[in-house]
Coordinates of C-alpha atoms and ligand atoms in Angstrom, one line a residue:
M892 CA 14.6 2.6 18.5
K893 CA 17.0 -0.8 17.4
R894 CA 15.8 -0.1 14.0
T895 CA 16.6 3.6 13.5
L896 CA 20.5 2.6 14.2
I897 CA 20.2 -0.2 11.5
L898 CA 19.0 2.3 9.4
I899 CA 21.4 5.4 9.8
A900 CA 24.5 2.4 9.9
L901 CA 23.1 1.6 6.9
V902 CA 22.3 5.5 5.3
S903 CA 25.8 6.5 6.7
L904 CA 27.5 3.3 5.7
A905 CA 26.5 4.5 1.9
S906 CA 27.0 7.8 2.0
C907 CA 30.8 6.6 2.7
Q908 CA 31.1 5.0 -0.8
I909 CA 29.5 8.1 -2.1
S910 CA 32.8 10.2 -1.3
K911 CA 35.3 7.4 -1.9
S912 CA 33.1 6.4 -5.7
Q913 CA 37.0 8.0 -7.1
D914 CA 38.7 4.6 -5.4
C915 CA 36.1 2.3 -5.9
T916 CA 35.3 0.2 -9.3
C917 CA 31.2 -0.5 -9.6
A918 CA 32.2 -4.0 -9.2
Q919 CA 33.0 -2.8 -5.8
L920 CA 30.2 -2.5 -4.9
L921 CA 28.3 -5.2 -4.4
T922 CA 25.1 -4.3 -3.7
L923 CA 21.7 -2.1 -5.2
G924 CA 21.9 1.0 -2.9
D925 CA 25.4 1.3 -3.2
C926 CA 25.8 1.6 -7.0
G927 CA 23.3 3.2 -7.6
R928 CA 24.6 5.8 -5.5
N929 CA 27.6 5.9 -8.3
S930 CA 26.9 8.1 -10.7
K931 CA 29.0 6.6 -12.8
C932 CA 27.9 2.7 -12.2
T933 CA 24.5 0.9 -12.6
W934 CA 22.4 -1.7 -11.8
N935 CA 22.4 -5.2 -14.1
L936 CA 19.1 -6.4 -13.5
T937 CA 19.6 -9.3 -14.9
K938 CA 23.2 -10.3 -13.3
L939 CA 22.6 -8.8 -9.8
V940 CA 25.9 -6.6 -10.7
C941 CA 27.2 -3.3 -10.5
E942 CA 28.5 -2.0 -13.7
L943 CA 30.0 0.4 -16.3
P944 CA 26.7 1.0 -18.6
S945 CA 27.3 -0.9 -21.7
N946 CA 26.6 2.3 -24.3
T947 CA 29.0 4.5 -22.4
G948 CA 28.7 7.2 -26.0
T949 CA 27.0 10.7 -25.8
G950 CA 28.1 13.6 -23.5
T951 CA 30.9 11.7 -21.3
G952 CA 33.7 13.7 -23.1
T953 CA 32.3 17.5 -22.4
G954 CA 30.0 17.3 -20.0
T955 CA 30.7 14.8 -17.5
G956 CA 29.9 17.7 -14.1
T957 CA 26.7 18.1 -15.3
G958 CA 25.8 14.7 -17.0
T959 CA 26.8 13.3 -13.3
V960 CA 24.4 15.7 -11.5
T961 CA 21.7 15.2 -12.7
K962 CA 21.4 11.9 -12.9
N963 CA 22.6 11.7 -9.1
Y964 CA 19.4 13.5 -9.5
G965 CA 17.5 11.5 -11.0
K966 CA 18.6 7.9 -9.1
S967 CA 17.7 10.3 -5.8
L968 CA 13.8 11.2 -7.4
Y969 CA 13.4 7.6 -8.6
C970 CA 11.2 5.9 -6.0
E971 CA 10.1 9.4 -4.6
G972 CA 6.3 9.8 -4.9
L973 CA 5.5 6.5 -6.9
A974 CA 1.8 5.0 -5.3
Q975 CA 2.3 2.0 -3.2
T976 CA 1.6 -0.8 -5.8
E977 CA 4.3 1.3 -8.2
C978 CA 6.2 1.3 -5.6
L979 CA 6.1 -1.8 -5.2
D980 CA 7.3 -3.1 -9.5
K981 CA 10.0 -1.8 -8.7
Y982 CA 13.4 -3.2 -8.6
E983 CA 15.0 -0.5 -7.1
C984 CA 12.9 1.1 -4.1
A985 CA 11.3 0.1 -1.4
W986 CA 7.5 1.0 0.8
L987 CA 8.3 2.4 3.7
D988 CA 6.1 4.7 6.7
N989 CA 3.8 5.6 3.4
K990 CA 6.4 6.5 0.6
C991 CA 8.5 5.6 -2.4
T992 CA 12.4 5.1 -1.1
F993 CA 15.0 3.8 -2.3
F994 CA 15.3 0.4 -1.4
T995 CA 18.5 -0.6 0.7
S996 CA 17.9 -4.0 2.8
C997 CA 15.4 -6.6 3.7
T998 CA 17.1 -7.2 7.2
P999 CA 16.2 -4.1 9.1
F1000 CA 12.1 -5.4 8.9
E1001 CA 11.1 -7.3 12.7
K1002 CA 7.7 -9.1 10.4
A1003 CA 6.5 -12.9 10.8
T1004 CA 4.7 -12.8 7.2
K1005 CA 5.4 -13.1 3.8
D1006 CA 2.1 -10.4 3.0
E1007 CA 4.6 -7.6 5.7
C1008 CA 7.5 -8.0 3.9
Q1009 CA 6.2 -7.8 0.8
A1010 CA 4.6 -4.4 1.5
I1011 CA 7.8 -3.3 1.8
S1012 CA 9.5 -5.0 -1.2
K1013 CA 9.2 -8.1 -3.6
R1014 CA 12.7 -8.2 -3.0
C1015 CA 11.7 -9.5 0.7
I1016 CA 9.8 -12.6 2.5
T1017 CA 10.5 -14.0 5.8
D1018 CA 12.4 -16.0 7.8
G1019 CA 9.8 -15.9 10.7
T1020 CA 11.5 -13.2 12.2
I1021 CA 12.7 -11.2 10.3
C1022 CA 12.7 -10.4 5.9
V1023 CA 15.5 -11.4 4.2
E1024 CA 16.3 -11.1 1.0
I1025 CA 14.7 -13.5 -2.1
D1026 CA 16.9 -16.2 -2.2
I1027 CA 17.7 -20.6 -4.1
C1028 CA 15.5 -21.9 -2.0
D1029 CA 18.3 -24.0 -1.1
S1030 CA 19.6 -22.1 1.0
Y1031 CA 16.1 -21.2 3.3
S1032 CA 16.7 -23.5 6.6
T1033 CA 12.5 -22.5 7.5
S1034 CA 9.7 -24.2 6.8
I1035 CA 8.1 -20.5 6.6
S1036 CA 10.8 -19.2 4.3
C1037 CA 10.5 -22.1 2.0
V1038 CA 8.5 -19.7 -0.3
Q1039 CA 10.4 -19.3 -3.1
S1040 CA 13.4 -17.9 -5.1
K1041 CA 14.3 -14.8 -7.7
T1042 CA 12.8 -18.1 -10.9
S1043 CA 10.4 -20.6 -8.7
Y1044 CA 8.9 -21.9 -6.2
C1045 CA 10.2 -24.0 -3.6
V1046 CA 8.4 -26.8 -1.3
W1047 CA 9.7 -27.7 2.5
D1048 CA 10.4 -31.2 2.9
E1049 CA 9.6 -31.7 7.0
P1050 CA 10.8 -34.7 7.1
T1051 CA 14.6 -33.8 6.1
K1052 CA 13.9 -30.4 6.8
K1053 CA 15.0 -29.2 3.2
C1054 CA 14.2 -26.5 1.7
S1055 CA 14.2 -27.2 -2.5
N1056 CA 13.1 -26.4 -6.0
V1057 CA 9.8 -27.3 -6.7
T1058 CA 8.8 -29.8 -9.7
E1059 CA 5.8 -31.4 -10.4
C1060 CA 2.9 -28.9 -10.2
S1061 CA 1.1 -30.2 -7.2
Q1062 CA 3.0 -28.8 -4.9
L1063 CA 2.6 -24.9 -6.4
P1064 CA 0.9 -22.7 -3.8
T1065 CA -2.7 -22.5 -3.4
D1066 CA -2.3 -18.7 -4.0
L1067 CA -2.1 -19.5 -7.9
K1068 CA -5.6 -19.7 -8.8
T1069 CA -5.8 -19.7 -12.5
D1070 CA -4.8 -21.4 -15.5
A1071 CA -2.3 -18.2 -16.7
E1072 CA -0.3 -18.4 -12.7
C1073 CA 0.0 -21.8 -13.0
R1074 CA 0.7 -22.2 -16.8
K1075 CA 3.9 -19.6 -15.3
Q1076 CA 5.9 -22.4 -13.8
L1077 CA 7.9 -25.5 -14.6
K1078 CA 7.5 -26.5 -18.2
N1079 CA 4.3 -24.2 -18.6
E1080 CA 1.8 -27.7 -18.1
C1081 CA 0.5 -27.0 -15.3
T1082 CA -3.3 -25.5 -14.8
A1083 CA -5.6 -24.0 -11.8
K1084 CA -7.4 -26.6 -9.8
D1085 CA -10.6 -25.5 -7.4
G1086 CA -9.6 -24.4 -4.5
G1087 CA -6.6 -22.5 -5.7
G1088 CA -3.1 -24.2 -6.3
C1089 CA -2.0 -26.0 -9.2
V1090 CA -2.4 -29.9 -11.4
E1091 CA -0.2 -31.1 -14.3
S1092 CA -2.6 -30.2 -17.3
G1093 CA -5.0 -32.8 -19.3
T1094 CA -2.8 -33.6 -23.1
N1095 CA -6.5 -32.0 -24.9
C1096 CA -9.5 -29.9 -24.0
E1097 CA -11.7 -33.7 -22.7
D1098 CA -9.1 -34.9 -20.5
Q1099 CA -9.4 -31.2 -18.1
K1100 CA -11.3 -32.5 -15.3
Q1101 CA -12.6 -29.2 -13.9
E1102 CA -13.6 -26.3 -16.0
V1103 CA -10.8 -24.1 -14.0
G1104 CA -8.5 -25.6 -16.5
C1105 CA -10.2 -26.0 -19.5
V1106 CA -8.7 -23.7 -21.0
T1107 CA -6.3 -24.5 -23.7
N1108 CA -5.1 -28.5 -24.4
K1109 CA -1.7 -29.5 -22.6
A1110 CA 0.5 -28.3 -25.4
R1111 CA -1.6 -24.6 -25.6
T1112 CA -2.3 -25.4 -29.2
V1113 CA -5.9 -25.1 -28.8
Q1114 CA -8.0 -23.3 -27.0
C1115 CA -10.6 -25.6 -25.0
F1116 CA -15.1 -24.4 -24.5
W1117 CA -17.1 -25.5 -21.3
G1118 CA -20.5 -27.4 -21.5
D1119 CA -22.6 -29.9 -19.8
G1120 CA -20.3 -29.9 -17.2
K1121 CA -17.4 -31.6 -19.5
C1122 CA -14.6 -30.0 -21.1
F1123 CA -14.3 -29.8 -25.6
E1124 CA -12.2 -28.3 -28.0
K1125 CA -13.2 -24.9 -28.2
K1126 CA -15.5 -24.6 -32.3
C1127 CA -16.3 -21.9 -33.7
E1128 CA -19.9 -24.1 -34.5
F1129 CA -20.1 -23.5 -30.3
A1130 CA -20.7 -21.0 -30.5
L1131 CA -24.5 -19.0 -29.1
T1132 CA -26.7 -17.8 -32.0
S1133 CA -26.9 -14.8 -29.9
N1134 CA -22.5 -14.3 -30.9
K1135 CA -24.3 -11.8 -33.9
T1136 CA -20.6 -9.7 -34.7
H1137 CA -17.0 -9.9 -35.8
A1138 CA -16.5 -9.3 -32.8
D1139 CA -19.0 -11.3 -30.3
C1140 CA -16.6 -14.0 -32.1
Q1141 CA -13.4 -13.3 -32.3
K1142 CA -14.3 -13.0 -27.6
F1143 CA -15.0 -16.3 -28.2
S1144 CA -12.5 -17.9 -30.4
D1145 CA -9.5 -15.6 -32.7
K1146 CA -10.4 -17.7 -34.9
C1147 CA -14.0 -17.5 -35.7
T1148 CA -15.8 -14.6 -37.1
A1149 CA -19.6 -14.2 -37.6
K1150 CA -22.3 -16.1 -39.8
K1151 CA -24.9 -15.6 -41.5
D1152 CA -28.5 -15.8 -39.0
G1153 CA -25.9 -15.5 -35.8
G1154 CA -24.0 -17.7 -34.5
C1155 CA -20.0 -18.2 -35.6
V1156 CA -18.0 -19.4 -38.1
D1157 CA -14.3 -20.7 -39.0
I1158 CA -12.6 -17.9 -40.3
K1159 CA -11.2 -18.9 -43.6
T1160 CA -11.1 -16.4 -46.7
C1161 CA -13.2 -13.4 -47.5
Q1162 CA -14.6 -15.1 -50.1
D1163 CA -16.5 -17.4 -47.6
G1164 CA -17.4 -14.4 -45.0
Q1165 CA -21.4 -14.2 -45.8
I1166 CA -22.3 -11.2 -44.3
L1167 CA -21.8 -8.2 -43.8
E1168 CA -20.2 -9.1 -39.6
G1169 CA -18.1 -12.2 -41.3
C1170 CA -16.7 -10.3 -44.0
K1171 CA -14.1 -8.0 -41.9
I1172 CA -9.9 -10.3 -42.1
D1173 CA -9.2 -14.1 -43.9
N1174 CA -7.5 -16.6 -42.0
A1175 CA -4.0 -14.9 -43.3
G1176 CA -4.6 -11.2 -41.2
K1177 CA -6.0 -9.5 -44.5
D1178 CA -8.8 -7.4 -45.0
C1179 CA -11.2 -8.3 -46.4
F1180 CA -14.3 -6.2 -48.2
W1181 CA -17.8 -6.2 -47.8
V1182 CA -19.8 -5.3 -51.7
A1183 CA -23.3 -4.7 -49.9
T1184 CA -24.7 -4.3 -54.2
E1185 CA -23.1 -8.0 -54.7
N1186 CA -23.9 -9.2 -51.1
K1187 CA -19.9 -10.5 -51.4
C1188 CA -16.9 -10.5 -49.2
K1189 CA -14.1 -9.8 -51.3
D1190 CA -10.3 -9.7 -50.5
K1191 CA -9.5 -5.8 -50.4
T1192 CA -7.9 -4.9 -53.4
C1193 CA -7.5 -2.3 -55.9
V1194 CA -9.2 -4.6 -58.2
N1195 CA -12.2 -5.2 -56.3
A1196 CA -12.6 -2.4 -55.3
P1197 CA -16.2 -1.1 -56.3
N1198 CA -17.1 0.5 -59.6
T1199 CA -18.8 3.3 -58.1
M1200 CA -15.4 5.2 -56.8
K1201 CA -14.7 7.1 -59.8
T1202 CA -11.8 9.3 -58.3
N1203 CA -8.7 9.2 -56.8
S1204 CA -9.5 10.6 -53.6
D1205 CA -13.0 7.7 -53.8
C1206 CA -10.3 5.3 -54.6
K1207 CA -7.6 6.4 -52.0
Q1208 CA -10.3 6.4 -49.1
Y1209 CA -10.6 2.9 -50.0
L1210 CA -7.4 1.8 -50.0
P1211 CA -4.6 4.7 -49.4
K1212 CA -2.1 2.3 -52.4
C1213 CA -4.9 2.6 -54.4
I1214 CA -5.9 5.4 -57.4
T1215 CA -8.0 5.1 -60.3
N1216 CA -8.7 3.1 -63.0
G1217 CA -10.6 5.8 -65.0
Q1218 CA -13.9 4.2 -65.6
Ligands
NAG2529 C1 22.8 -7.2 -17.8 O1 24.2 -8.3 -18.6 C2 23.1 -8.8 -19.3 C3 24.6 -10.3 -19.5 O2 25.5 -9.4 -19.6 C4 23.2 -7.7 -20.8 O3 22.9 -8.7 -21.8 C5 22.1 -6.9 -21.1 O4 22.7 -5.8 -21.7 C6 22.9 -6.2 -19.3 N1 22.3 -5.0 -19.0 C7 21.9 -3.7 -18.6 C8 21.3 -2.5 -18.7 O5 23.3 -2.9 -19.2
NAG2530 C1 16.6 -24.6 -8.6 O1 16.6 -23.5 -9.3 C2 17.5 -22.7 -9.2 C3 16.9 -21.3 -9.9 O2 16.2 -20.9 -9.4 C4 18.7 -22.6 -10.1 O3 19.7 -22.2 -9.8 C5 19.1 -24.7 -9.0 O4 19.9 -25.3 -10.5 C6 18.2 -25.1 -8.4 N1 18.4 -26.0 -7.9 C7 17.7 -28.3 -8.7 C8 18.8 -28.7 -7.6 O5 17.0 -28.0 -9.2
NAG2531 C1 -20.7 -16.1 -27.4 O1 -21.0 -17.7 -28.0 C2 -20.7 -18.5 -25.9 C3 -20.7 -19.8 -25.6 O2 -22.1 -20.3 -26.5 C4 -21.2 -17.5 -24.8 O3 -20.5 -18.7 -23.6 C5 -21.1 -16.8 -25.7 O4 -22.0 -15.2 -23.4 C6 -21.8 -15.3 -26.7 N1 -21.3 -14.3 -27.0 C7 -22.6 -13.7 -27.3 C8 -22.6 -12.4 -27.1 O5 -23.8 -13.9 -26.9

């Protein structure tokens, strides 16, 4: 009942904004919900302010009436009908009573866990009692709410009862489970560890202690490879001979292509290609061409086209910019 009253209060507050929207400048509308109800304004997701759209060019002069209606209509329908996962990905929307609706606020909802609040909107976490909007770490006063800000994770210090930004890989939460998830945090220098959570990346592949963290070196310039309980730099020559095609070798590492008798080699020039499957691209990404009659790999250029191509249409099929040399 209390919740319903709060919701009604929120909605009527919003409609009052609509009726007064003529008197309001965009900057006076402080929430996304209010901003969305004024057709002239848009909510800037970067600055988190309500403002006039930057490109006020087309159709504002003559067609204001219909333009306004269309826009309002579009906004009110924006969240409607979205499935839950899609809904939760939209900053403007919330998932309530199994429906996607326009987001208004986190605080009407009494939920004691982060997951329950996040199931309503990704903008909400719990303070232990109600959902609250995600804020900066320093603003959280309970260890339960001290989880994340908009841009970073937070860490709770029990002795001082203070919440602050995470500064070390080891302070990141255990629900980060992969190298990719850990890398996004701090200075791209954290990798994953067993059991979840992150650890500072080793400098070289050889320094990564666990398989889950054996993905790249610290600078992310070298791909790594786990074998014999150790982490190595991923070299094309380590690929098993069951790798037979260019695609197999590319899946192993984007620096590799197929070689004779199986396995992979570094991609160098077209001339280095030993077999048809190892004759696809050179290390600059340019196309190569396999000349079966000569058993050779060549740059795919007009001059290298085989003499069996006699007509312009043959040549065009080989490479659109080529024409026949008349021989
Ligand atoms: C939001 O503000 C930023 C910074 O001023 C600006 O670059 C961006 O274009 C704005 N976004 C929209 C959708 O107007
Ligand atoms: C914590 O991170 C926020 C951005 O999420 C930043 O604005 C703030 O300055 C940081 N605080 C400290 C103490 O570094
Ligand atoms: C290619 O070699 C790698 C490394 O030994 C192996 O993990 C992978 O399964 C091989 N791929 C194929 C298609 O055989």
